[in-house]
Short mmCIF file of C-alpha atoms and ligand atoms in Angstrom, two decimals:
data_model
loop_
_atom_site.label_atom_id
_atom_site.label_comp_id
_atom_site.label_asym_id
_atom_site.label_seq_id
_atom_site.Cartn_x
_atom_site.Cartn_y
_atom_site.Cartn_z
CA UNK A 249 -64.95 -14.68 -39.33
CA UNK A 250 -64.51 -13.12 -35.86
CA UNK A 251 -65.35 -14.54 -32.65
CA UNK A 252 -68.61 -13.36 -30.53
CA UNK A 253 -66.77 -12.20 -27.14
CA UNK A 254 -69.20 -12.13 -25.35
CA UNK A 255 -69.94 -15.80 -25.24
CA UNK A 256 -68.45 -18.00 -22.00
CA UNK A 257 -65.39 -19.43 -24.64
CA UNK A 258 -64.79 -17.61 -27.58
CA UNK A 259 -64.68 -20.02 -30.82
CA UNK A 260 -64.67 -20.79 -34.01
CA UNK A 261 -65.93 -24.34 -34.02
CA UNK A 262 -69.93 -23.80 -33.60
CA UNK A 263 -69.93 -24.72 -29.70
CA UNK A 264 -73.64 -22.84 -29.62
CA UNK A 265 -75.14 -25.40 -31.74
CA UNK A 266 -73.84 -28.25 -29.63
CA UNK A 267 -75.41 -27.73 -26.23
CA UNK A 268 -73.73 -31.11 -24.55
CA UNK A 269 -70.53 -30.74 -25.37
CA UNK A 270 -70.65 -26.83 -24.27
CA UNK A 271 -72.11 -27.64 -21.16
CA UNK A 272 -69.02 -30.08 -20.72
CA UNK A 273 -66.64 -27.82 -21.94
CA UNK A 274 -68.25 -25.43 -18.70
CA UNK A 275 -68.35 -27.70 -16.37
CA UNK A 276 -64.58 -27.78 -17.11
CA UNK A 277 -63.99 -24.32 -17.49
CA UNK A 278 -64.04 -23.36 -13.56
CA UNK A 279 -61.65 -26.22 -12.92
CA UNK A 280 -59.77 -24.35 -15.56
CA UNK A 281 -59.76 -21.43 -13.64
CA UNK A 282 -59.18 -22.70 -10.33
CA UNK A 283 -56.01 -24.02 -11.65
CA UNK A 284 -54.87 -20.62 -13.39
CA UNK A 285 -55.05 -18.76 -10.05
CA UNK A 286 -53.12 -21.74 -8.20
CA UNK A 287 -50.63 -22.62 -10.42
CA UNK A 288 -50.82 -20.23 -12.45
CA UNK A 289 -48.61 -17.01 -12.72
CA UNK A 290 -47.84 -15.89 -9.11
CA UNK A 291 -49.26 -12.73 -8.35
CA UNK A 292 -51.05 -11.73 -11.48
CA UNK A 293 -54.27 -11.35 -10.27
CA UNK A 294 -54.63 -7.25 -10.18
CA UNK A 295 -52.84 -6.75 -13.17
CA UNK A 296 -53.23 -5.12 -16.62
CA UNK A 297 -51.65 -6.73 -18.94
CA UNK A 298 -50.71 -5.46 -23.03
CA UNK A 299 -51.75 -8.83 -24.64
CA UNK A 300 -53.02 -10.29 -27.98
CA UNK A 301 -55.87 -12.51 -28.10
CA UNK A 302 -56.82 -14.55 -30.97
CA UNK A 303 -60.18 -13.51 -32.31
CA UNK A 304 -60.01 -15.47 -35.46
CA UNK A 305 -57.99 -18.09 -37.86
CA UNK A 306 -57.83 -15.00 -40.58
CA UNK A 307 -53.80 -14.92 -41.45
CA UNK A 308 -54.14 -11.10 -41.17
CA UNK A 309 -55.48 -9.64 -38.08
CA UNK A 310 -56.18 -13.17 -36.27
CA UNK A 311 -54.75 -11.14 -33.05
CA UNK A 312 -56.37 -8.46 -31.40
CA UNK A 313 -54.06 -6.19 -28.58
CA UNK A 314 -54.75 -4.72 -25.81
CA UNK A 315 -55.16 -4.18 -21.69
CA UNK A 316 -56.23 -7.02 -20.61
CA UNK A 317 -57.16 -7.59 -16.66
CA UNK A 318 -55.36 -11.08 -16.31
CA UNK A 319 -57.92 -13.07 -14.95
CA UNK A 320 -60.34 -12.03 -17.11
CA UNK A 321 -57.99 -13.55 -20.57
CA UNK A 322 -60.58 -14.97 -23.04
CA UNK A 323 -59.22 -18.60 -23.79
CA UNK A 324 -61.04 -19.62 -26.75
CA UNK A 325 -60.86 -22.51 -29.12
CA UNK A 326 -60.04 -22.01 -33.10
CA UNK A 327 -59.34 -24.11 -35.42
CA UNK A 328 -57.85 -23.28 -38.89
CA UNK A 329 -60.78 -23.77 -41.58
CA UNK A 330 -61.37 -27.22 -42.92
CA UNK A 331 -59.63 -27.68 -46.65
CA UNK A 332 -61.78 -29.10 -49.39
CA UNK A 333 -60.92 -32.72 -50.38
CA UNK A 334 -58.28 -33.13 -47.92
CA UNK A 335 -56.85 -36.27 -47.97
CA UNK A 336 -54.32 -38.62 -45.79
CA UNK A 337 -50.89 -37.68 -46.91
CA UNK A 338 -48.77 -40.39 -45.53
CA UNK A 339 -48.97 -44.20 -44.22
CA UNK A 340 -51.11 -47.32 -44.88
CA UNK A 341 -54.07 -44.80 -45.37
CA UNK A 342 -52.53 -42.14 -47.76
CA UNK A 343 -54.63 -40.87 -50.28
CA UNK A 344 -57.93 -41.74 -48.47
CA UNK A 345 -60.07 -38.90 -47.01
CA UNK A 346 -59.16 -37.80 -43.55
CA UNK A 347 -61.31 -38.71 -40.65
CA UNK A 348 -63.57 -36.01 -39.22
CA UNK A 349 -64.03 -38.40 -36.72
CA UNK A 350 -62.11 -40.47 -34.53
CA UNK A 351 -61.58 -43.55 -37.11
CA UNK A 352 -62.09 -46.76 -34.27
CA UNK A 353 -59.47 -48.62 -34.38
CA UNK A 354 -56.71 -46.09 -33.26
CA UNK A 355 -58.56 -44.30 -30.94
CA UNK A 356 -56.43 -45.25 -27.96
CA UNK A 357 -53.29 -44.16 -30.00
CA UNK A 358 -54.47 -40.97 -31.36
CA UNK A 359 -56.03 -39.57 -27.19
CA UNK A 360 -52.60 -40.88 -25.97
CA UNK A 361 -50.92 -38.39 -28.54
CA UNK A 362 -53.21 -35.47 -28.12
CA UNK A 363 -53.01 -36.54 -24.19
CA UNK A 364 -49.20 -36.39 -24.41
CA UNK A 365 -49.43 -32.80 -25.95
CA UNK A 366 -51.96 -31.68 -24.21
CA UNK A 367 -50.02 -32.28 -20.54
CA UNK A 368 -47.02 -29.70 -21.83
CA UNK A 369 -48.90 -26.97 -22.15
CA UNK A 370 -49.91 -25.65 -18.79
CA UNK A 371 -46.98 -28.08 -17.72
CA UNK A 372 -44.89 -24.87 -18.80
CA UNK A 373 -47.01 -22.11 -17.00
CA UNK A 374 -46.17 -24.55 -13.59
CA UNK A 375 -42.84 -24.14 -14.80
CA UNK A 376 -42.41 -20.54 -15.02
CA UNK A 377 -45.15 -19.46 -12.57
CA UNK A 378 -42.51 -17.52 -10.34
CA UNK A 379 -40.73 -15.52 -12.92
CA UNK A 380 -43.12 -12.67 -12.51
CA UNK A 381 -41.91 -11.93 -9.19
CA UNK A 382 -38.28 -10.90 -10.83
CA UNK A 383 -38.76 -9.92 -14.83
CA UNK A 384 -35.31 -7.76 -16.21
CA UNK A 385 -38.38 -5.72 -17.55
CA UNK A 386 -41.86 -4.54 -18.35
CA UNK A 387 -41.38 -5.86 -21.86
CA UNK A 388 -39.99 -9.39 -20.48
CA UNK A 389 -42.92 -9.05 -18.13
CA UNK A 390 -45.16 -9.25 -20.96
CA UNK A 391 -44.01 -11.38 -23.07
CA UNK A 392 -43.81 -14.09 -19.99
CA UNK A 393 -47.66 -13.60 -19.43
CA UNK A 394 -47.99 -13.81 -23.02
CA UNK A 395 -47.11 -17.18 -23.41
CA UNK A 396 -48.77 -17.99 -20.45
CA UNK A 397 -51.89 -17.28 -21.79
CA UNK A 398 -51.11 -18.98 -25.30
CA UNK A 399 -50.00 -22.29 -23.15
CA UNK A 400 -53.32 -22.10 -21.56
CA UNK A 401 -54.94 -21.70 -24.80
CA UNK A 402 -53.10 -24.84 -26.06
CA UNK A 403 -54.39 -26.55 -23.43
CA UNK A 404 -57.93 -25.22 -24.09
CA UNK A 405 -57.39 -26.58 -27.56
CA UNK A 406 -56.34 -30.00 -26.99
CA UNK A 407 -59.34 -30.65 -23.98
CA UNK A 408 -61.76 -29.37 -26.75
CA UNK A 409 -60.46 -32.19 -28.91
CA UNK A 410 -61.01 -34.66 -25.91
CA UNK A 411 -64.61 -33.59 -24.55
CA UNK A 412 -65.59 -33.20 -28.75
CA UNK A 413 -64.37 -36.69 -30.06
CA UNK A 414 -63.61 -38.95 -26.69
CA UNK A 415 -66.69 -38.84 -24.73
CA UNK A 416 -66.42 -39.87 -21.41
CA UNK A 417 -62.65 -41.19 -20.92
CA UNK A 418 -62.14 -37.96 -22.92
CA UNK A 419 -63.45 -36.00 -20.49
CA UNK A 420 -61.55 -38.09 -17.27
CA UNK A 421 -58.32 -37.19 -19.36
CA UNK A 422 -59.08 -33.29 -19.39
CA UNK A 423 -59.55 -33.62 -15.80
CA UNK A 424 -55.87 -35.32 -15.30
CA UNK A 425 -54.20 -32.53 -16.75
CA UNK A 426 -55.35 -30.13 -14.19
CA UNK A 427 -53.94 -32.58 -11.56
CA UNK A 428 -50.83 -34.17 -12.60
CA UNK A 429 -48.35 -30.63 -12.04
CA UNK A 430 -44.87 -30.12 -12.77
CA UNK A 431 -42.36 -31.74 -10.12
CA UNK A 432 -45.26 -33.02 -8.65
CA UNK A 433 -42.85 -36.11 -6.57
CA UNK A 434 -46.64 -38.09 -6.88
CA UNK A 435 -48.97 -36.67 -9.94
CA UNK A 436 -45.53 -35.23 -12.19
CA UNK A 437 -46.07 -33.87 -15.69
CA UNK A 438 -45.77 -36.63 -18.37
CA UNK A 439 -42.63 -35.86 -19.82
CA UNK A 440 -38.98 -35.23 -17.75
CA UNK A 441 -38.17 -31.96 -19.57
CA UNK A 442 -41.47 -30.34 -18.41
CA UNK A 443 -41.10 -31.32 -14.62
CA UNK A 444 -38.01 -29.34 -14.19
CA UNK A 445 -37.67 -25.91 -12.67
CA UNK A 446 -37.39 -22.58 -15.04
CA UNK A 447 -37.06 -20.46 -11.91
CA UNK A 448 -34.43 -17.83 -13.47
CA UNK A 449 -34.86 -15.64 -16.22
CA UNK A 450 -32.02 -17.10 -18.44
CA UNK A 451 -33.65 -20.25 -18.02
CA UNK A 452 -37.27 -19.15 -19.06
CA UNK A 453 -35.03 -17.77 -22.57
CA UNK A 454 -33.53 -20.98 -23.01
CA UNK A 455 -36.73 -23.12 -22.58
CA UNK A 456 -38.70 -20.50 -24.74
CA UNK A 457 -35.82 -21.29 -27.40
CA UNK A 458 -35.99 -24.89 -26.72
CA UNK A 459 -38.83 -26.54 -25.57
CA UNK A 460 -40.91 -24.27 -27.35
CA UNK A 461 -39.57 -25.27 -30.43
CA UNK A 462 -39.72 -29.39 -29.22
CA UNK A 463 -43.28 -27.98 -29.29
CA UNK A 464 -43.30 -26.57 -32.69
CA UNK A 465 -41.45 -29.85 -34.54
CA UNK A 466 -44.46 -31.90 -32.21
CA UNK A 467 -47.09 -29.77 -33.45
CA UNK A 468 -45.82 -29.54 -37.07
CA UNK A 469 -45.84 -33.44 -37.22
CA UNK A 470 -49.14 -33.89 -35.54
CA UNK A 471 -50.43 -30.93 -38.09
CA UNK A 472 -50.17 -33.42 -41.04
CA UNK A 473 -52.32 -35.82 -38.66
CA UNK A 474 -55.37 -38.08 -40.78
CA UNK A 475 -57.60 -36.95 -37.99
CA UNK A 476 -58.58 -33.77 -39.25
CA UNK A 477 -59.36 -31.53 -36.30
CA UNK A 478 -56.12 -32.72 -35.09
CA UNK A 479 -54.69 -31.47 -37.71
CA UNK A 480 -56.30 -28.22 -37.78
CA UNK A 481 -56.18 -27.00 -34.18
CA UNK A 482 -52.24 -27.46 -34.60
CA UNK A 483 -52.33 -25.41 -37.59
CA UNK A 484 -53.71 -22.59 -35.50
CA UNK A 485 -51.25 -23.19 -32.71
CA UNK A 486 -48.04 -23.36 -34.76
CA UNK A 487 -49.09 -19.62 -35.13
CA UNK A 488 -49.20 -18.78 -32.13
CA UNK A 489 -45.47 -20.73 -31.33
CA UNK A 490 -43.84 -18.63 -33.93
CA UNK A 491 -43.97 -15.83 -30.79
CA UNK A 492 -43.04 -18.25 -28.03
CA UNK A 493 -39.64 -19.17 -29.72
CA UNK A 494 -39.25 -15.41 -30.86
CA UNK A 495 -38.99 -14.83 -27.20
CA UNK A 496 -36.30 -17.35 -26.61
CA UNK A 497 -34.26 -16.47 -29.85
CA UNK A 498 -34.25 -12.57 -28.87
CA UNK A 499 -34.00 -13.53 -25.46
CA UNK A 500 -31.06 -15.25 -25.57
CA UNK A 501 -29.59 -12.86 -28.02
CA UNK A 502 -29.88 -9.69 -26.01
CA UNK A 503 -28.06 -11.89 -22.87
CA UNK A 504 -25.04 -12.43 -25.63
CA UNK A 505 -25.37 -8.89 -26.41
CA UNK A 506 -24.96 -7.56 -23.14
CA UNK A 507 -22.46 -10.29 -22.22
CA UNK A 508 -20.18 -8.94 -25.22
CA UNK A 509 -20.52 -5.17 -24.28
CA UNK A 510 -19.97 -5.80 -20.60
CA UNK A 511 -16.84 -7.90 -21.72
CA UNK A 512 -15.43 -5.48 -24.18
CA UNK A 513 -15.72 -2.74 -21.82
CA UNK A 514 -14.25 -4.30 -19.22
CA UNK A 515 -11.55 -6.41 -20.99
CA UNK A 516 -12.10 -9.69 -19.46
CA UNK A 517 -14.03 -12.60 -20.29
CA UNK A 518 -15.35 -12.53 -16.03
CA UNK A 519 -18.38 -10.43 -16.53
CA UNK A 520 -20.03 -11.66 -13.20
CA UNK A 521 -18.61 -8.65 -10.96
CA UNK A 522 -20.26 -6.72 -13.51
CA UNK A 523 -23.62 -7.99 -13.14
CA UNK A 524 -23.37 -9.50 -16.87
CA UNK A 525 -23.66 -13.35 -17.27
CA UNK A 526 -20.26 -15.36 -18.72
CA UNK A 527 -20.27 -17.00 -21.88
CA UNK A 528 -19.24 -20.05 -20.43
CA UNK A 529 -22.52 -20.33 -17.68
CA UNK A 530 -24.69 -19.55 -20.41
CA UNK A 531 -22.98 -22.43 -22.73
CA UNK A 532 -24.01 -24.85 -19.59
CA UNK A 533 -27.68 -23.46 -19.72
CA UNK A 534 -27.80 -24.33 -23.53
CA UNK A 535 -26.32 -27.65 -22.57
CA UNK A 536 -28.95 -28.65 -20.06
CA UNK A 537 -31.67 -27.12 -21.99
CA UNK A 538 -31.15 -28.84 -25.26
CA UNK A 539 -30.31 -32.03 -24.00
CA UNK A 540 -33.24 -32.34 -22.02
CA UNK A 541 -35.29 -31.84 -25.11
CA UNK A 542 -33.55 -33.91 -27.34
CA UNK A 543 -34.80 -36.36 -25.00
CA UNK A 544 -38.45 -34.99 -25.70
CA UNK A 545 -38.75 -36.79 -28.90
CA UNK A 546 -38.56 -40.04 -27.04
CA UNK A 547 -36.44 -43.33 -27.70
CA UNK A 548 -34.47 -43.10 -31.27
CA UNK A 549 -36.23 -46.74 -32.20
CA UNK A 550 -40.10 -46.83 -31.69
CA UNK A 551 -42.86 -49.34 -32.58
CA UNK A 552 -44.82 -46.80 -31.12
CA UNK A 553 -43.45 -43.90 -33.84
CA UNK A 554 -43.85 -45.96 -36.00
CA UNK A 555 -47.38 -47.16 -35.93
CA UNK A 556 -48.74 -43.47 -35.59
CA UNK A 557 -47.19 -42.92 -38.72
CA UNK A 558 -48.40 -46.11 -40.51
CA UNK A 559 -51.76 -45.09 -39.06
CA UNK A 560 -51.81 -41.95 -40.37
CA UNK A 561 -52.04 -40.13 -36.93
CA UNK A 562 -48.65 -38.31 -36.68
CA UNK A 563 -46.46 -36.98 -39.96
CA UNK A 564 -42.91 -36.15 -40.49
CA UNK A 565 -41.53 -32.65 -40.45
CA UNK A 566 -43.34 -30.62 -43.30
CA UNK A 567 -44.15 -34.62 -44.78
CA UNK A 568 -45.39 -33.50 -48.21
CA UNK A 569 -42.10 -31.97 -48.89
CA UNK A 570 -40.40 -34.90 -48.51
CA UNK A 571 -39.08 -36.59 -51.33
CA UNK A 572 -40.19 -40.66 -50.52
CA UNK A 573 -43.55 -42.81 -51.28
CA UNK A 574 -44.66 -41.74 -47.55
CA UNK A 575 -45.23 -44.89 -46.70
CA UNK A 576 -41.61 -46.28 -46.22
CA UNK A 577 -42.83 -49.75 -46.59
CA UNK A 578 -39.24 -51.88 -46.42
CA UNK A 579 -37.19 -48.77 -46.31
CA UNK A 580 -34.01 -48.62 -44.11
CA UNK A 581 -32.32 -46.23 -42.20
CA UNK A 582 -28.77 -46.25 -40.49
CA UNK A 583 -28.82 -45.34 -36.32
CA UNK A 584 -26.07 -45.38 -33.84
CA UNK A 585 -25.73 -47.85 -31.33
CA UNK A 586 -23.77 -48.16 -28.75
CA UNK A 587 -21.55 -51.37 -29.06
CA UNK A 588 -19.52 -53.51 -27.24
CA UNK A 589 -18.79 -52.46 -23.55
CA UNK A 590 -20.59 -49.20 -24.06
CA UNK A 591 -16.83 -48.05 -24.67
CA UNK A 592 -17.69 -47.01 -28.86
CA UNK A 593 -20.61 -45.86 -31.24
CA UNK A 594 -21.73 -48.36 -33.85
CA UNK A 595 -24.21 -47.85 -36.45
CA UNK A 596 -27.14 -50.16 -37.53
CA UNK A 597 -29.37 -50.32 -40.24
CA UNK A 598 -32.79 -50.12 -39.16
CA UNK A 599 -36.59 -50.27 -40.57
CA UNK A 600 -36.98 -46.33 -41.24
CA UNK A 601 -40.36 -46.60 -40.23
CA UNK A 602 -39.05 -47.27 -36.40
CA UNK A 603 -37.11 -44.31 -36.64
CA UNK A 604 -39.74 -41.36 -36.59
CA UNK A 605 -38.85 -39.99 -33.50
CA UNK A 606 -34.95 -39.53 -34.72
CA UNK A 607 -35.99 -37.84 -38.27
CA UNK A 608 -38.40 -35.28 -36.19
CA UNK A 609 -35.19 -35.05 -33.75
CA UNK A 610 -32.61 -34.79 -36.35
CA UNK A 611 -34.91 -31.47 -38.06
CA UNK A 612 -35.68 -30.32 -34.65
CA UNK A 613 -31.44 -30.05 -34.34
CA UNK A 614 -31.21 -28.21 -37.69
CA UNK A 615 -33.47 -25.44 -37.04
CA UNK A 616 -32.17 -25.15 -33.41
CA UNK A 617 -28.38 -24.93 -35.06
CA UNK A 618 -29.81 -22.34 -37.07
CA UNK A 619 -30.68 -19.61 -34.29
CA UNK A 620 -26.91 -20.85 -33.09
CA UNK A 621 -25.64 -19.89 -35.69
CA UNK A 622 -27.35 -16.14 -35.81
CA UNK A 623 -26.15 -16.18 -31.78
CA UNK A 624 -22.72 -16.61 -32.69
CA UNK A 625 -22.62 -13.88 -35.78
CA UNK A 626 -23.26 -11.74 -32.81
CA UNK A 627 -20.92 -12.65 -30.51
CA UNK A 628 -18.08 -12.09 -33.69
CA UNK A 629 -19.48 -8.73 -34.31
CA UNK A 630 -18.37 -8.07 -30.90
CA UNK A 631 -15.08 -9.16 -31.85
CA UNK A 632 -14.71 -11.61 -29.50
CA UNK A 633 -13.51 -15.30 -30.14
CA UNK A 634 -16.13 -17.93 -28.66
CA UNK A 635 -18.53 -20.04 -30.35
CA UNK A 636 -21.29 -21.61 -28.74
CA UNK A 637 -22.19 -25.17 -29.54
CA UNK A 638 -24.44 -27.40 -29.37
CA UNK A 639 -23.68 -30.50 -27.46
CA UNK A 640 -23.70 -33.44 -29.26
CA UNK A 641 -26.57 -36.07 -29.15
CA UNK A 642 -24.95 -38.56 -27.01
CA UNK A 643 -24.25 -35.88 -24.13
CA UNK A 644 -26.26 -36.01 -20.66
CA UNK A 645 -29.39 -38.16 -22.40
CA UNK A 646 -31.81 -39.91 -20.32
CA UNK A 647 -33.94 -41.66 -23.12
CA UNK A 648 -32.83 -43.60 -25.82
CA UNK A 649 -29.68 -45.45 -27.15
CA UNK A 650 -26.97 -42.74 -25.59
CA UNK A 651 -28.71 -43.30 -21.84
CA UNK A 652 -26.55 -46.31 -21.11
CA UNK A 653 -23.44 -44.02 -21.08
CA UNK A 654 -21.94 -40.84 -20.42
CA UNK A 655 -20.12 -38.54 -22.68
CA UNK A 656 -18.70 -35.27 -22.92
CA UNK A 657 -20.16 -32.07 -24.90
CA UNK A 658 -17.99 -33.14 -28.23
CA UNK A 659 -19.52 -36.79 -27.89
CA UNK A 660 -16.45 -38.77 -26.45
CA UNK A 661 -17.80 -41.41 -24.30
CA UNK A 662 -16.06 -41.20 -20.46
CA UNK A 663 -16.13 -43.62 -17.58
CA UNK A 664 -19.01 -42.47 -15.10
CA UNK A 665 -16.27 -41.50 -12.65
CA UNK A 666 -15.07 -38.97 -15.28
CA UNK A 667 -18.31 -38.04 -15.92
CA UNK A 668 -18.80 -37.42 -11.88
CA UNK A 669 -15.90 -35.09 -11.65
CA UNK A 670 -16.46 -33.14 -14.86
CA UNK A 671 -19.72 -32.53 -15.54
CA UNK A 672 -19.90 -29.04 -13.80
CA UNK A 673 -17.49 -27.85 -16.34
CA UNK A 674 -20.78 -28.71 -18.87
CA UNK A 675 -23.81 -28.29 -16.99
CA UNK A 676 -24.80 -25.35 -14.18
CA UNK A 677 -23.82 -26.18 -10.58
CA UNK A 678 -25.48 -25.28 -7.77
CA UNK A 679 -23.31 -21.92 -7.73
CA UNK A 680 -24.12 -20.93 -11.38
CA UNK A 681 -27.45 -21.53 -10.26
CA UNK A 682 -26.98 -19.32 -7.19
CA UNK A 683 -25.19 -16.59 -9.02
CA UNK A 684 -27.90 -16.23 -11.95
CA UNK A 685 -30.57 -16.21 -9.18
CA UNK A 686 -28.69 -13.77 -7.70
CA UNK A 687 -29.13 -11.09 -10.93
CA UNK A 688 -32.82 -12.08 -10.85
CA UNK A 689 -34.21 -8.81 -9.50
CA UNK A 690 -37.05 -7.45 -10.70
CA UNK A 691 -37.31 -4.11 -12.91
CA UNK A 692 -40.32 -2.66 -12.68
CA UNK A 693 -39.99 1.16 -14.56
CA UNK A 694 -40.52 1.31 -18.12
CA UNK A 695 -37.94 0.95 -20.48
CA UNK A 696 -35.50 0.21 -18.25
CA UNK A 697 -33.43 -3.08 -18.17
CA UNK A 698 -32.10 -5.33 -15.96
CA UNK A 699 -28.01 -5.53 -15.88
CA UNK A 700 -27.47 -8.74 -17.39
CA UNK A 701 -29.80 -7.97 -20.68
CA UNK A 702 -29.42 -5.53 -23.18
CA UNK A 703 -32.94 -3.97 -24.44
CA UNK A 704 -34.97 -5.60 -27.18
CA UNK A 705 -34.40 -3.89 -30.94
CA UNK A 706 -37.74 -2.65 -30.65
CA UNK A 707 -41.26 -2.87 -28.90
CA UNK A 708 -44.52 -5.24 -29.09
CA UNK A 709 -46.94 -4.35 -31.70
CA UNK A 710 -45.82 -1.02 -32.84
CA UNK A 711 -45.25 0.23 -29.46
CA UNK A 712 -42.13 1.68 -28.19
CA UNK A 713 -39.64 -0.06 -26.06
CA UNK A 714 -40.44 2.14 -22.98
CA UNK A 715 -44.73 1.50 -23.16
CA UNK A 716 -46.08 0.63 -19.89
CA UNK A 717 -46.82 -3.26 -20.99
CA UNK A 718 -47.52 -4.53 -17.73
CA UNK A 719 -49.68 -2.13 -15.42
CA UNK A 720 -49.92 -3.01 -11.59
CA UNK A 721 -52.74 -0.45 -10.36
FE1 FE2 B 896 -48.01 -24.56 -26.55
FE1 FE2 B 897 -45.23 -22.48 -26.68
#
């Protein structure tokens, strides 16, 4: 099925045929749009932009490309097509048919998790609203205002859910997210990680890599939700993720790349003078980054967790691959904790059902090792001996068991003094910060790179690396 353009939001879910809710959903939709030009992507307004637009759930050709005059983006709402005889595949309701409707009795607990969700998405276009002003590229450029767009769509996609199933504290909530903003000191964003800057570009291909991908593990679990249109909108946006994280994987990569050649043909592991970034400052960035979004998944032990999963409102990681009852009724589980004087790590045994947030943590880790590990086959191509790691789980958290102490990237736990003196060998100081921002400048001619970033392996879409993806006339 494709999507009728030419009606005020493009979707797949029968809005025509439901004349309160689309009058809701347009009463919103200027708010929507005040907010896009305020907080939106700085000084976007005149431009042309190479984007794809979904124009329907299809697996092949759900994306259409072209020019698009920003402003002028269709955000629409799609949902992935009901399946027949879907049932609940996990909890005290497994096996029964999934709601179509909000089932009573968890409604607070299912709008606080499509709430929660909801208040990333154009969290992260607040976040990155000033990169346009100094892309390494008109491909970067791009791809920046391509997820953008998508966030906004996500958030499009979670206020549908609100206005179509929460009436009218449904509709207060859509409201909120247009006013809580990102390092707002009095409205902030929800969640920590999504209140922080991403004002350079390294940092825009680290959050890309790993906040994006917080976003995918979230989505994936709330994909398996009882509450079928729940279920199904994250379906569609999973799809639209893949590219977000594709961004911060290749991003990342061509940094590393350009690092390494800068280093080999210079002979020295300083590649600053040089206009590259150092191994070492871009270690700190994927310190900070990951750590903040380990703290994402929230506190290791959770009633909360666990009732949305004994509720049937939030899965596991790909849940019907999992080899268990998927109910974990009595089951255990083994967590750290810290013991004692805060001076070792313990473990305890735990009800497994309490630990949700850790599983969905602990497979968020794996895949995130896994584009490591691809990171660090490049760097050894090179020839060069340096491996990045990930820090471990107890370093720099703010949420959870490791917040009551401080330890280094390898997991020893140190005295807060140590902790005080050391930490800008770990995490960017106000000078790595300075000296990144200082590489920020923008490029502007096609095909052409910044310094610090070598040039994607090839183009968007079948175009070549030197199209004009972003026009400004
Ligand atoms: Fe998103
Ligand atoms: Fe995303």
């Amino acid at each position: 099925m494709n999507i009728d353009y030419n009606e005020t939001i493009p979707n797949n879910v029968d809005l025509g045929d439901d004349r309160r809710l689309l009058r809701a959903l347009e009463r919103w939709q200027p708010a929507y749009i005040d907010w896009w030009k305020q907080m939106g992507p700085v000084e976007s307004d005149d431009l042309r932009v190479y984007l794809r637009t979904a124009i329907s759930v299809d697996t092949d050709g759900w994306a259409h490309f072209d020019y698009v005059h920003m402003p002028e983006y269709r955000w629409g709402i799609f949902l992935n097509p009901r399946e027949q005889d879907r049932r609940i595949g996990f909890g005290a309701h497994k096996g029964e048919p999934v709601w179509t409707e909000v089932p009573g009795e968890y409604r607070t607990e299912l709008r606080r998790l499509i709430v929660t969700q909801g208040d990333t998405e154009p969290a992260s276009v607040e976040q990155q609203r000033e990169l346009g002003r100094t892309a390494p590229s008109l491909y970067d450029l791009r791809n920046l205002y391509q997820v953008n767009v998508e966030e906004g769509r996500h958030l499009w996609a979670m206020v549908y859910l609100l206005h179509a199933y929460f009436g009218r504290d449904g509709r207060e909530e859509a409201d909120e997210m247009l006013e809580r903003h990102a390092g707002d000191p009095d409205r902030p964003r929800i969640l920590q990680a999504f209140n922080e800057q991403t004002d350079d570009w390294l940092s825009f291909f680290m959050f890309t890599y790993f906040q994006d991908r917080d976003g995918k593990f979230q989505l994936a679990a709330l994909a398996e939700s009882g509450f079928d249109p729940l279920a199904r909108t994250c379906r569609f946006m999973l799809t639209e993720e893949a590219h977000h994280m594709f961004v911060g994987e290749s991003g990342v990569m061509r940094v590393l790349q350009r690092t390494c050649e800068l280093m080999n043909e210079h002979d020295t592991d300083d590649v600053r003078p040089y206009g590259g970034i150092d191994l070492v400052t871009i270690q700190k960035w994927m310190n900070f980054h990951y750590s903040i979004c380990l703290d994402l998944f929230g506190s290791e032990r959770s009633t909360n967790a666990a009732n949305y999963f004994s509720m049937g409102l939030k899965g596991r990681y790909q849940e019907s691959k999992l080899d268990d009852d998927h109910k974990l009724d009595g089951e255990q589980v083994e967590i750290a904790k810290v013991a004692g004087d805060g001076s070792t790590i313990d473990r305890e045994t735990i009800a497994a059902l309490t630990a949700m947030n850790l599983k969905l943590r602990q497979d968020y880790t794996k895949d995130s090792q896994r584009g490591v590990n691809r990171f660090n086959k490049m760097i050894a191509a090179h020839g060069i001996d340096f491996t990045l790691t990930l820090p471990d789980e107890t370093f720099n958290r703010k949420i959870g068991i490791f917040q009551a102490i401080e330890a280094t990237p390898e997991g020893r736990i140190i005295s807060g003094e140590e902790w005080a003196k050391r930490r800008h060998e770990w995490l960017p100081t106000a000078e790595d910060q300075a000296f990144v921002r200082s590489l920020m400048k923008p490029v502007t001619e096609p095909g052409k790179m910044a310094s610090w970033v070598a040039p994607p392996k090839r183009g968007i879409h079948g175009q070549p690396i030197d199209f004009e993806y972003v026009q400004f006339h």
